Tab-separated table of C-alpha atoms in Angstrom:
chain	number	residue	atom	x	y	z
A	1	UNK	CA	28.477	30.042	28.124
A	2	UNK	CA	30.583	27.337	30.101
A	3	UNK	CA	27.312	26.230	31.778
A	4	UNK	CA	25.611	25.386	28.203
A	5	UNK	CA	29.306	23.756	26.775
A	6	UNK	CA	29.462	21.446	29.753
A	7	UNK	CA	25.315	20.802	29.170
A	8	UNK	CA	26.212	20.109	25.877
A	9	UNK	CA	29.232	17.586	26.514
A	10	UNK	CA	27.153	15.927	28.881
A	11	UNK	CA	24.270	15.290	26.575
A	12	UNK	CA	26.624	13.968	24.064
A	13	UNK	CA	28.065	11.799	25.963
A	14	UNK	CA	24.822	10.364	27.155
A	15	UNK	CA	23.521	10.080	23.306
A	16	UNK	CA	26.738	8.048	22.567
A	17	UNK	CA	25.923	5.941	25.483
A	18	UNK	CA	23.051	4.828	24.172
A	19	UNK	CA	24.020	4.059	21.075
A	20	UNK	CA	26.508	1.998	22.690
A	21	UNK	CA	23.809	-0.077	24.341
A	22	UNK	CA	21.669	-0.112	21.884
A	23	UNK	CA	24.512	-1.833	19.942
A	24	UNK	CA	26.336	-3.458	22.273
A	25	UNK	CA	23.444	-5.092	24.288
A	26	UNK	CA	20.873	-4.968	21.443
A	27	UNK	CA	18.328	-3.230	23.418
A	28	UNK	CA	15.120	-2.398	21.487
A	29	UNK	CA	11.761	-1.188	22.116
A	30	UNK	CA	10.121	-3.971	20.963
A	31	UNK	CA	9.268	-7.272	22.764
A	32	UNK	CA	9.147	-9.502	19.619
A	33	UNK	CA	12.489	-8.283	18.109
A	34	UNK	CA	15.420	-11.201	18.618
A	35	UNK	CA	18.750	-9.905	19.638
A	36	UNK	CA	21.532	-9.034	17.535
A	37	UNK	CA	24.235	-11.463	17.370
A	38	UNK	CA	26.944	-9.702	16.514
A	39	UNK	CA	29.214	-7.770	18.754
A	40	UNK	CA	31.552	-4.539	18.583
A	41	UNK	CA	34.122	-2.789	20.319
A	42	UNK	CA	33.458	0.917	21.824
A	43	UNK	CA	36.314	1.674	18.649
A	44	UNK	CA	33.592	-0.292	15.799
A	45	UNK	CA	30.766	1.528	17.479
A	46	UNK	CA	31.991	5.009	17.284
A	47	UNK	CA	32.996	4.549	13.744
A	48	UNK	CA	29.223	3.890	12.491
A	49	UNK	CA	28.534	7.445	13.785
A	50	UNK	CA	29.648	9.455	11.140
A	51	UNK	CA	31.875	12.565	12.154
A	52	UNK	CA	29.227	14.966	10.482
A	53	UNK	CA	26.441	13.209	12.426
A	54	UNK	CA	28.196	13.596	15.468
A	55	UNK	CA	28.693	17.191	15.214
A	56	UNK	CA	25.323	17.318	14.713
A	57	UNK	CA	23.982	16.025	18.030
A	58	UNK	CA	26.052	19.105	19.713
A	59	UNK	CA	23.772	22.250	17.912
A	60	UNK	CA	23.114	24.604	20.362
A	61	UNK	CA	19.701	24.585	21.658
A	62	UNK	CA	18.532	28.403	20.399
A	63	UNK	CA	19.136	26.448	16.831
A	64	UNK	CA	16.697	23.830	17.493
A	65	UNK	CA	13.886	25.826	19.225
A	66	UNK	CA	14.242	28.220	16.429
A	67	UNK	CA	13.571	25.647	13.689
A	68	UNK	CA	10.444	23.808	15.041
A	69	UNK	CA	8.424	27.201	15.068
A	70	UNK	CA	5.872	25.642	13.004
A	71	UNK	CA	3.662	27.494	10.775
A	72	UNK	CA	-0.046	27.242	11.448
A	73	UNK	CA	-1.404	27.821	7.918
A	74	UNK	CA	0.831	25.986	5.929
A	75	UNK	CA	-0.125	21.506	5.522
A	76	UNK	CA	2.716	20.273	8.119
A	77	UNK	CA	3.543	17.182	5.661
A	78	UNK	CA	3.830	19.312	2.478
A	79	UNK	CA	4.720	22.943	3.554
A	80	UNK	CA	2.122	24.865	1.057
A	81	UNK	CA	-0.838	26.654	2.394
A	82	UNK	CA	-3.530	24.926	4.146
A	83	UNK	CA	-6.795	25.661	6.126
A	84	UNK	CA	-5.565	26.639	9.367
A	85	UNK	CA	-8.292	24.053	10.304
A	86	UNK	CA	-6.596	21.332	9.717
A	87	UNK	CA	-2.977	21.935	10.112
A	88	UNK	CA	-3.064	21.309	14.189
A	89	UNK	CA	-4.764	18.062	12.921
A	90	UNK	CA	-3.274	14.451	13.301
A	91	UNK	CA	-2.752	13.340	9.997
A	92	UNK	CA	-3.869	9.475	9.000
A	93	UNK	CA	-1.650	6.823	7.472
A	94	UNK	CA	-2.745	4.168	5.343
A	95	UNK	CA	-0.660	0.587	4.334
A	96	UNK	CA	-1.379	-0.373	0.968
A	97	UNK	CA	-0.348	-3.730	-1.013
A	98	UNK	CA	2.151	-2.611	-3.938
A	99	UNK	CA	2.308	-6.267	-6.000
A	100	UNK	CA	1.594	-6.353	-9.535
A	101	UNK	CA	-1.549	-7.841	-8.895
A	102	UNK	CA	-2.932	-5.050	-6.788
A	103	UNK	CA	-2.633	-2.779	-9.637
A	104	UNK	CA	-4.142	-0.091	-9.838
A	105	UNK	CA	-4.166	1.339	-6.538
A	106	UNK	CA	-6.349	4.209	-5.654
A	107	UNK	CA	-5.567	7.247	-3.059
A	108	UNK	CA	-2.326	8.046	-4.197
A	109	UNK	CA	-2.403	11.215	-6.069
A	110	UNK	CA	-4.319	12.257	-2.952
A	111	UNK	CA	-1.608	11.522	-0.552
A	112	UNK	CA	0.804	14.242	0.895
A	113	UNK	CA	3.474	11.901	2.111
A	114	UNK	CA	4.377	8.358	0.749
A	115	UNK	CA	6.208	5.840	2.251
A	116	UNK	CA	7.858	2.553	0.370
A	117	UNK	CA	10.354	-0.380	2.046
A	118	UNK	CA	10.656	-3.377	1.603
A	119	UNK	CA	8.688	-6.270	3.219
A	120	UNK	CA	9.052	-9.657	2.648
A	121	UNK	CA	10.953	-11.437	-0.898
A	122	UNK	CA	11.916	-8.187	-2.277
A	123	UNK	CA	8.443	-7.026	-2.266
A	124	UNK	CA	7.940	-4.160	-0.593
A	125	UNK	CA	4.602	-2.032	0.575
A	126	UNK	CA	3.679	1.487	0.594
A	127	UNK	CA	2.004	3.764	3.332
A	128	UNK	CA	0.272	6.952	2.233
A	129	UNK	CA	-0.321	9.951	4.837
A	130	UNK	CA	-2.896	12.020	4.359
A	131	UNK	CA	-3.476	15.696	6.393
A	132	UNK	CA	-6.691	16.594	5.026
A	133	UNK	CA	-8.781	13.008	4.661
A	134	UNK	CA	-12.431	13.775	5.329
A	135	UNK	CA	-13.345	14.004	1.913
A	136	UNK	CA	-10.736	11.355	0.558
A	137	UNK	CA	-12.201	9.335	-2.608
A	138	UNK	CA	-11.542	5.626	-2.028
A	139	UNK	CA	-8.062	4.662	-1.174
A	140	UNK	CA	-7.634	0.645	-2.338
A	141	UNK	CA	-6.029	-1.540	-1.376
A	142	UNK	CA	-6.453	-1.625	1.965
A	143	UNK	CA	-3.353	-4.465	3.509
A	144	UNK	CA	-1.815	-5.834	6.298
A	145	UNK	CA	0.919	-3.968	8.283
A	146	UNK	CA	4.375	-4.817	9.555
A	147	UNK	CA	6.063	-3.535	12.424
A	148	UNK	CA	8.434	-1.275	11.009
A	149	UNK	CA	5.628	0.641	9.573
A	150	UNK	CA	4.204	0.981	12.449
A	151	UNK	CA	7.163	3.613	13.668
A	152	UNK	CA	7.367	5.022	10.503
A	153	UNK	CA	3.543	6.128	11.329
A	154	UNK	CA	4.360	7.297	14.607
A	155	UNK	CA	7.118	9.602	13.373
A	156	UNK	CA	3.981	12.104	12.149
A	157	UNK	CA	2.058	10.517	15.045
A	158	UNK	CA	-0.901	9.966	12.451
A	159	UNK	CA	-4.158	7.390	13.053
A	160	UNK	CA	-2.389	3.979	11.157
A	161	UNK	CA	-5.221	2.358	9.010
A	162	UNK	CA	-4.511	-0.963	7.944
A	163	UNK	CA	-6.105	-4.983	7.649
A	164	UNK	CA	-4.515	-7.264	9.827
A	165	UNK	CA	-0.695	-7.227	10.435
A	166	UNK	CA	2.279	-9.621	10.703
A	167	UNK	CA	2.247	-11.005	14.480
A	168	UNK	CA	5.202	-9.235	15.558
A	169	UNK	CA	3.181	-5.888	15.161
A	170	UNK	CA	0.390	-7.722	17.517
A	171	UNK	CA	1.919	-6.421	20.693
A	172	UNK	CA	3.212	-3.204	19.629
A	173	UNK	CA	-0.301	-1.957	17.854
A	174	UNK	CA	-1.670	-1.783	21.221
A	175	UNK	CA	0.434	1.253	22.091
A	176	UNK	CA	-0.461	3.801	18.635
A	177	UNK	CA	-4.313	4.331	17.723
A	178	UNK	CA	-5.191	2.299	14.408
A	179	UNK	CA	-7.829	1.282	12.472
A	180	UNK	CA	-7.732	-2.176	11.893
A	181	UNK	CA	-9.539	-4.234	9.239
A	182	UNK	CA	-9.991	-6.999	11.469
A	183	UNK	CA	-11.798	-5.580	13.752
A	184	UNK	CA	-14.958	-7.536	13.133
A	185	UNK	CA	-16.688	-3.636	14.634
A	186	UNK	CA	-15.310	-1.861	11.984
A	187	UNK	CA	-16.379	-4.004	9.073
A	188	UNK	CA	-19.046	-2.124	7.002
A	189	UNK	CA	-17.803	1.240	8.617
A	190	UNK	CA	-14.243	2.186	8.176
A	191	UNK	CA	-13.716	-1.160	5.663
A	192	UNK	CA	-15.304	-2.168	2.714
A	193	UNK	CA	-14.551	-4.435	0.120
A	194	UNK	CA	-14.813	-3.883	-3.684
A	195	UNK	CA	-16.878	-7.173	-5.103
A	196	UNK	CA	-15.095	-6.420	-8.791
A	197	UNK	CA	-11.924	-7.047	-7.865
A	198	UNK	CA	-10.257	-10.140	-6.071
A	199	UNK	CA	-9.409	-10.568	-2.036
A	200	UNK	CA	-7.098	-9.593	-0.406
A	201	UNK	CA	-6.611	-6.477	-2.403
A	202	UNK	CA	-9.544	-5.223	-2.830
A	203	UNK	CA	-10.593	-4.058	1.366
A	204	UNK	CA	-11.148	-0.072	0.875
A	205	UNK	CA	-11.649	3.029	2.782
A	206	UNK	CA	-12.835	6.737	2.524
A	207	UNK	CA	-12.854	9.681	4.104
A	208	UNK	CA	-16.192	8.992	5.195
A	209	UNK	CA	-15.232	5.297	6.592
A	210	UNK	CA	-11.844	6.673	8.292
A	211	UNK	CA	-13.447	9.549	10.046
A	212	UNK	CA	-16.627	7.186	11.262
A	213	UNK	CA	-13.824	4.634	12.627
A	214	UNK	CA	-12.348	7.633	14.134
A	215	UNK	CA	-15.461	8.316	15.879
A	216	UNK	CA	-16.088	4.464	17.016
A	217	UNK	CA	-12.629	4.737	18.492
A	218	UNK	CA	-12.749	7.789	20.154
A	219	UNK	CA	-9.296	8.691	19.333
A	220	UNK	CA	-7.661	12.180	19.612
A	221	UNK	CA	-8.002	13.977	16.534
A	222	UNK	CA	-5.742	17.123	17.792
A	223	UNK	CA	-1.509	16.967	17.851
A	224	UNK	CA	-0.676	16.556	21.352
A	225	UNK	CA	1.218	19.773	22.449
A	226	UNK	CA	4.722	18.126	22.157
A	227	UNK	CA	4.367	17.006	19.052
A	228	UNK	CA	7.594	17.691	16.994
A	229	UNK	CA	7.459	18.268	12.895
A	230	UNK	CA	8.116	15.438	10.931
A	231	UNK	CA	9.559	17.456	8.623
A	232	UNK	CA	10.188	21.435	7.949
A	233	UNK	CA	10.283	23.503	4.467
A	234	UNK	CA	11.718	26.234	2.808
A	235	UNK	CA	9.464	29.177	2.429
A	236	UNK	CA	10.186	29.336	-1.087
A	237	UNK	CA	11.911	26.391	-3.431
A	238	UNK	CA	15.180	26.436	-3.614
A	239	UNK	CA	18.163	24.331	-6.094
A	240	UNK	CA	20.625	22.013	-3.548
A	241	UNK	CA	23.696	23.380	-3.533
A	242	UNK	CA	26.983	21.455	-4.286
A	243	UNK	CA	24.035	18.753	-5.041
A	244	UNK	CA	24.945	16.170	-8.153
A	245	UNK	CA	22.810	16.127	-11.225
A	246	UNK	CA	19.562	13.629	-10.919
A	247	UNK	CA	17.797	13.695	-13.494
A	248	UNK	CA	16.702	10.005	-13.300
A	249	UNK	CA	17.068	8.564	-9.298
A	250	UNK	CA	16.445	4.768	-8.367
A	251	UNK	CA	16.213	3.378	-4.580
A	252	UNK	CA	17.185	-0.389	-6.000
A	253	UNK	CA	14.454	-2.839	-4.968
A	254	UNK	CA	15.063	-6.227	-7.061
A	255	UNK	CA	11.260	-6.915	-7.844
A	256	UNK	CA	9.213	-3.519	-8.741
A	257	UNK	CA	12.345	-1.874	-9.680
A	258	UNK	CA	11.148	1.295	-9.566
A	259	UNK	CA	12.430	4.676	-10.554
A	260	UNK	CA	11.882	8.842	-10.642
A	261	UNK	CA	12.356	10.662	-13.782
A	262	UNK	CA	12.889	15.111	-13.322
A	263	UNK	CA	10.422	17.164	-15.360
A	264	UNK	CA	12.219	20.367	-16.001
A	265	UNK	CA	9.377	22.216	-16.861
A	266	UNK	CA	6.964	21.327	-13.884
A	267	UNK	CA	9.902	20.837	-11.476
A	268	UNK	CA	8.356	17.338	-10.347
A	269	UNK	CA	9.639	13.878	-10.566
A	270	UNK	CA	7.500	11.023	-12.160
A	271	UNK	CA	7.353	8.130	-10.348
A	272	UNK	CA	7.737	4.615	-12.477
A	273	UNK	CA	7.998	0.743	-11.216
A	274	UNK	CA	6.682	-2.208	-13.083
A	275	UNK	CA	8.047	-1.419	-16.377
A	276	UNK	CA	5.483	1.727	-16.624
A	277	UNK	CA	4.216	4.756	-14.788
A	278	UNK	CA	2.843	4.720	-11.559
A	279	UNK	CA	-0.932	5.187	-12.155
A	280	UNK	CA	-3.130	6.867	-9.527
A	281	UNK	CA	-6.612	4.328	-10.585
A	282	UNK	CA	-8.913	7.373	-10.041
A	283	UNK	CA	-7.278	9.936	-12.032
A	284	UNK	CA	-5.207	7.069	-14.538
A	285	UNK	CA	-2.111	9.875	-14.138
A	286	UNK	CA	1.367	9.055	-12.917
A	287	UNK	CA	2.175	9.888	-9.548
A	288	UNK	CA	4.534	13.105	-9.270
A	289	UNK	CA	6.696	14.510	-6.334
A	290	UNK	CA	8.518	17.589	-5.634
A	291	UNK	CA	10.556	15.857	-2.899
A	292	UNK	CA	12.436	12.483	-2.706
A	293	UNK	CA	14.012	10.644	0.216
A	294	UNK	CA	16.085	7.385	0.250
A	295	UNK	CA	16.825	6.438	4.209
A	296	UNK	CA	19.063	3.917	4.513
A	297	UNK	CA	18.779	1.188	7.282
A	298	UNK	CA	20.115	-1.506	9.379
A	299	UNK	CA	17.975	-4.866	9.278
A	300	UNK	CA	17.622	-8.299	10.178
A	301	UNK	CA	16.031	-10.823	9.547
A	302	UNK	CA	13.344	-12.383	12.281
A	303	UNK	CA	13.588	-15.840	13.351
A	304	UNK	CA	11.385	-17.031	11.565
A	305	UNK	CA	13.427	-16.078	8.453
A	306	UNK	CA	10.773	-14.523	6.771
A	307	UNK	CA	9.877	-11.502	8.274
A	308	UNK	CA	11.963	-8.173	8.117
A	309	UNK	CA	13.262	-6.291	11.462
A	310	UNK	CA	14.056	-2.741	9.881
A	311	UNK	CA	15.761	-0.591	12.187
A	312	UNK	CA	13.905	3.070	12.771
A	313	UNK	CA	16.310	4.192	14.817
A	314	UNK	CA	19.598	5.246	14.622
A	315	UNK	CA	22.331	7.983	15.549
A	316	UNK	CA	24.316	7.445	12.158
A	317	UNK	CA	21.549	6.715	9.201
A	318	UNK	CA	22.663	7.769	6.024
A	319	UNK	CA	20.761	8.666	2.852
A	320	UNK	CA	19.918	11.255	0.211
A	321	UNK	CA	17.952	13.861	-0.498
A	322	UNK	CA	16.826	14.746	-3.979
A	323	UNK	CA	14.875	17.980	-5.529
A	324	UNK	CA	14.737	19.912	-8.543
A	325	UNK	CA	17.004	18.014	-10.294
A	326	UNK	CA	19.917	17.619	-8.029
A	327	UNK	CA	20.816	15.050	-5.183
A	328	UNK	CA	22.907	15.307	-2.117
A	329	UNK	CA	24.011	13.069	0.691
A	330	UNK	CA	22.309	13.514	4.241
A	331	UNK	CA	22.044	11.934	7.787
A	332	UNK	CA	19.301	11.054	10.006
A	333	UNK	CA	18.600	10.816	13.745
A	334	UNK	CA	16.486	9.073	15.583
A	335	UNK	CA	17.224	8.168	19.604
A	336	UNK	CA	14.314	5.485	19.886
A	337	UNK	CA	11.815	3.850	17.625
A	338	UNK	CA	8.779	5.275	19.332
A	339	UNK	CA	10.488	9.101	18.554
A	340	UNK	CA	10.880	11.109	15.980
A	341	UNK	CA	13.849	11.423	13.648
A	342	UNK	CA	15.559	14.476	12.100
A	343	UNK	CA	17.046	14.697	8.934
A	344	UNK	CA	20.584	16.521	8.386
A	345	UNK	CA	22.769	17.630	5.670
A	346	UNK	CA	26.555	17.156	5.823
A	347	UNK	CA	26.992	20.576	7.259
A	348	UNK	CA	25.006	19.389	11.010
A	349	UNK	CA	22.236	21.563	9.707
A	350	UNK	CA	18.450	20.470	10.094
A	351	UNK	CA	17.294	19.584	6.457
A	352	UNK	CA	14.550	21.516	4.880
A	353	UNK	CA	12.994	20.420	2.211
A	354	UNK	CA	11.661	22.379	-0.830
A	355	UNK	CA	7.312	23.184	-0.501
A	356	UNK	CA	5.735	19.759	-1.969
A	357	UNK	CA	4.763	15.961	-1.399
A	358	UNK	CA	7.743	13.783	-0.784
A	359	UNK	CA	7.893	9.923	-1.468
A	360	UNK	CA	10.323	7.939	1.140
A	361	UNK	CA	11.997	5.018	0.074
A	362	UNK	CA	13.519	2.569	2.699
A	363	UNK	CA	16.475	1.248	1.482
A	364	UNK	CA	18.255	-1.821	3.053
A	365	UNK	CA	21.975	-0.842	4.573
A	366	UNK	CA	24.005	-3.957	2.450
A	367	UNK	CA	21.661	-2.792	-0.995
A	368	UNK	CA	22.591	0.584	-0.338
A	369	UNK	CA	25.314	0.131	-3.833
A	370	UNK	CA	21.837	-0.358	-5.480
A	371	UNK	CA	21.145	3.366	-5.223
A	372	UNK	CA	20.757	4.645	-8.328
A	373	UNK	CA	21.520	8.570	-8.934
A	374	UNK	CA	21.760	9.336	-13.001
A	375	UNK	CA	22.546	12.699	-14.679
A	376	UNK	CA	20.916	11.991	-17.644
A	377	UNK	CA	17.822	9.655	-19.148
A	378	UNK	CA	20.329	7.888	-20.975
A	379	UNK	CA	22.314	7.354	-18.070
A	380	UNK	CA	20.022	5.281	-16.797
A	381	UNK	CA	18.685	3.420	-19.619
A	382	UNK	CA	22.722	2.576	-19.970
A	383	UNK	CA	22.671	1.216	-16.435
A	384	UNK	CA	19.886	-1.137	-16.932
A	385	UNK	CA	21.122	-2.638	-20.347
């Protein structure tokens, strides 16, 4: 037992070493990134790692093992059954334009995991993950990618499909195995475009299209053996206990303004932005999760003083968690960019999250006040008067 304390000690203080360079010296994992210009003490840096967190990075090792025993017929992004088939199967990722103008998007009723944060003007972009995509319908529209994305892909260590991409993600796209719509070889086979609507959002895909490019590429379609879980699940639902009633949740972004409203009776939140639901254009329903995320992260913005730098990483992230009506507070891990994080709740346990999709909203760390979390419908409608 003394062995595994002083193992223990000695990989904390490594972790918190890190973080101090990765602070202090503003290292980063990506050649394009500018350096931060602020500094902090040792005193400032330890206080952005939340006690919780901290105990967190000391669980004993039988813990973890025991947790990423991953189930082999149950869909790895959503935690309900699945063709054993496809479970050991890298999932593919797709960034699609969210501006009023590219309404109505197709794909994402089909999509097991979404991603939103923000991009550039308050805008922000989605990315849809899909497990089982050989017989998607057409997912539309098809956009360009920024970098941050790009690790937020890698995290499930899925095939990124996107059209072109801001050029700090030039570099970096080298390194993960895309589809690119650019890629004057893939024209006509992975990308399409849809003549009835107007550039730039109307490039498309299918299953068909993403599985040919997949082909062209000669990329691995397997999980590599050390691939860690995204996520993990419940084996049956559960209600989050001590959690706060949220009936009606909001991440905050300034131009969409978007928002999740709790069914009772299907247990599922509806997703709204625009002013109206958020219409799949296939099925002309409103999108509906069982699971919602809001990760909160450091930023800044690149020299250029357009482009966003969100951080991926961090050994302090906060957010929330939100299910079946209730939300609670949680923390997230992440050691580098090109890893794969962990979510915690405030006990240093791993988080698992109830069987269902799950929609991810990036939130920036100084809008983080913006969060919305309302007990009632008329809470809300309060808030925004």
């Amino acid at each position: 037992m003394r062995r595994v304390r002083d193992v223990l000690v000695l990989s904390a203080l490594c972790l918190f070493l890190i973080c101090f360079a990765y602070v202090k010296l503003g290292w980063s994992t990506e050649g394009d990134t500018a350096p931060e210009t602020e500094t902090e003490t040792e005193t400032e840096i330890v206080a952005l790692i939340p006690t919780e967190t901290q105990e967190v990075l000391e669980l004993p090792t039988e813990t973890e093992e025991e947790e990423l025993v991953l189930d082999t017929d149950r869909n790895p992004l959503t935690g309900e059954p699945m063709d054993e088939s496809l479970t050991s199967q890298r999932p593919v990722s797709f960034m699609m334009g969210n501006t009023s103008d590219a309404m109505p998007q197709y794909g994402l009723a089909d999509a097991d995991v979404i991603y939103e944060a923000p991009a550039e003007g308050g805008l922000t972009r989605l990315m849809t993950i899909y497990q089982d995509y050989a017989n998607l319908p057409t997912i539309m529209s098809s956009r360009s990618c920024r970098h941050y994305y790009c690790y937020f892909s890698n995290e499930f260590e899925a095939i990124y499909v996107h059209y072109g991409q801001a050029v700090y993600a030039t570099e970096m796209l080298k390194r993960f195995d895309d589809l690119n719509g650019l890629d004057g070889d893939l024209e006509n086979v992975t990308f399409f475009r849809d003549r009835s609507r107007s550039a730039p959002h109307n490039a498309y895909v299918n299953g068909d299209s993403i599985v040919a490019g997949i082909k062209k590429r000669e990329y691995r379609t397997k999980h590599a053996d050390t691939y860690k879980n995204r996520y993990n699940f419940v084996e049956e639902e559960r209600e989050l206990e001590g959690g706060e009633p949220a009936m009606v949740v909001e991440p905050g972004y300034s131009i969409n303004k978007p928002w999740f409203e709790y069914n009772e009776d299907t247990g599922l939140y509806k997703r709204y932005q625009y002013r109206q639901a958020h219409v799949d254009g296939a099925t002309g329903e409103a999108i509906e999760f069982k699971n919602i995320i809001f990760q909160v992260c450091d930023y800044q913005v690149l020299p250029d003083g357009k482009y966003l730098d969100v951080k991926t990483a961090s050994y302090g992230g906060k957010g929330k968690y939100i299910s079946n009506g209730k939300a609670i507070d949680i923390a997230w891990v992440k050691e580098v960019e090109d890893g794969v994080g962990t979510y915690y709740d405030m006990d240093g346990n791993e988080l698992l999250l109830n069987p269902g999709k799950t929609f991810v909203c990036i939130v920036l760390n100084d809008e983080e006040d913006r969060i919305g979390i309302h007990a009632t419908k008329e809470a809300f409608e309060a808030s925004r008067n």
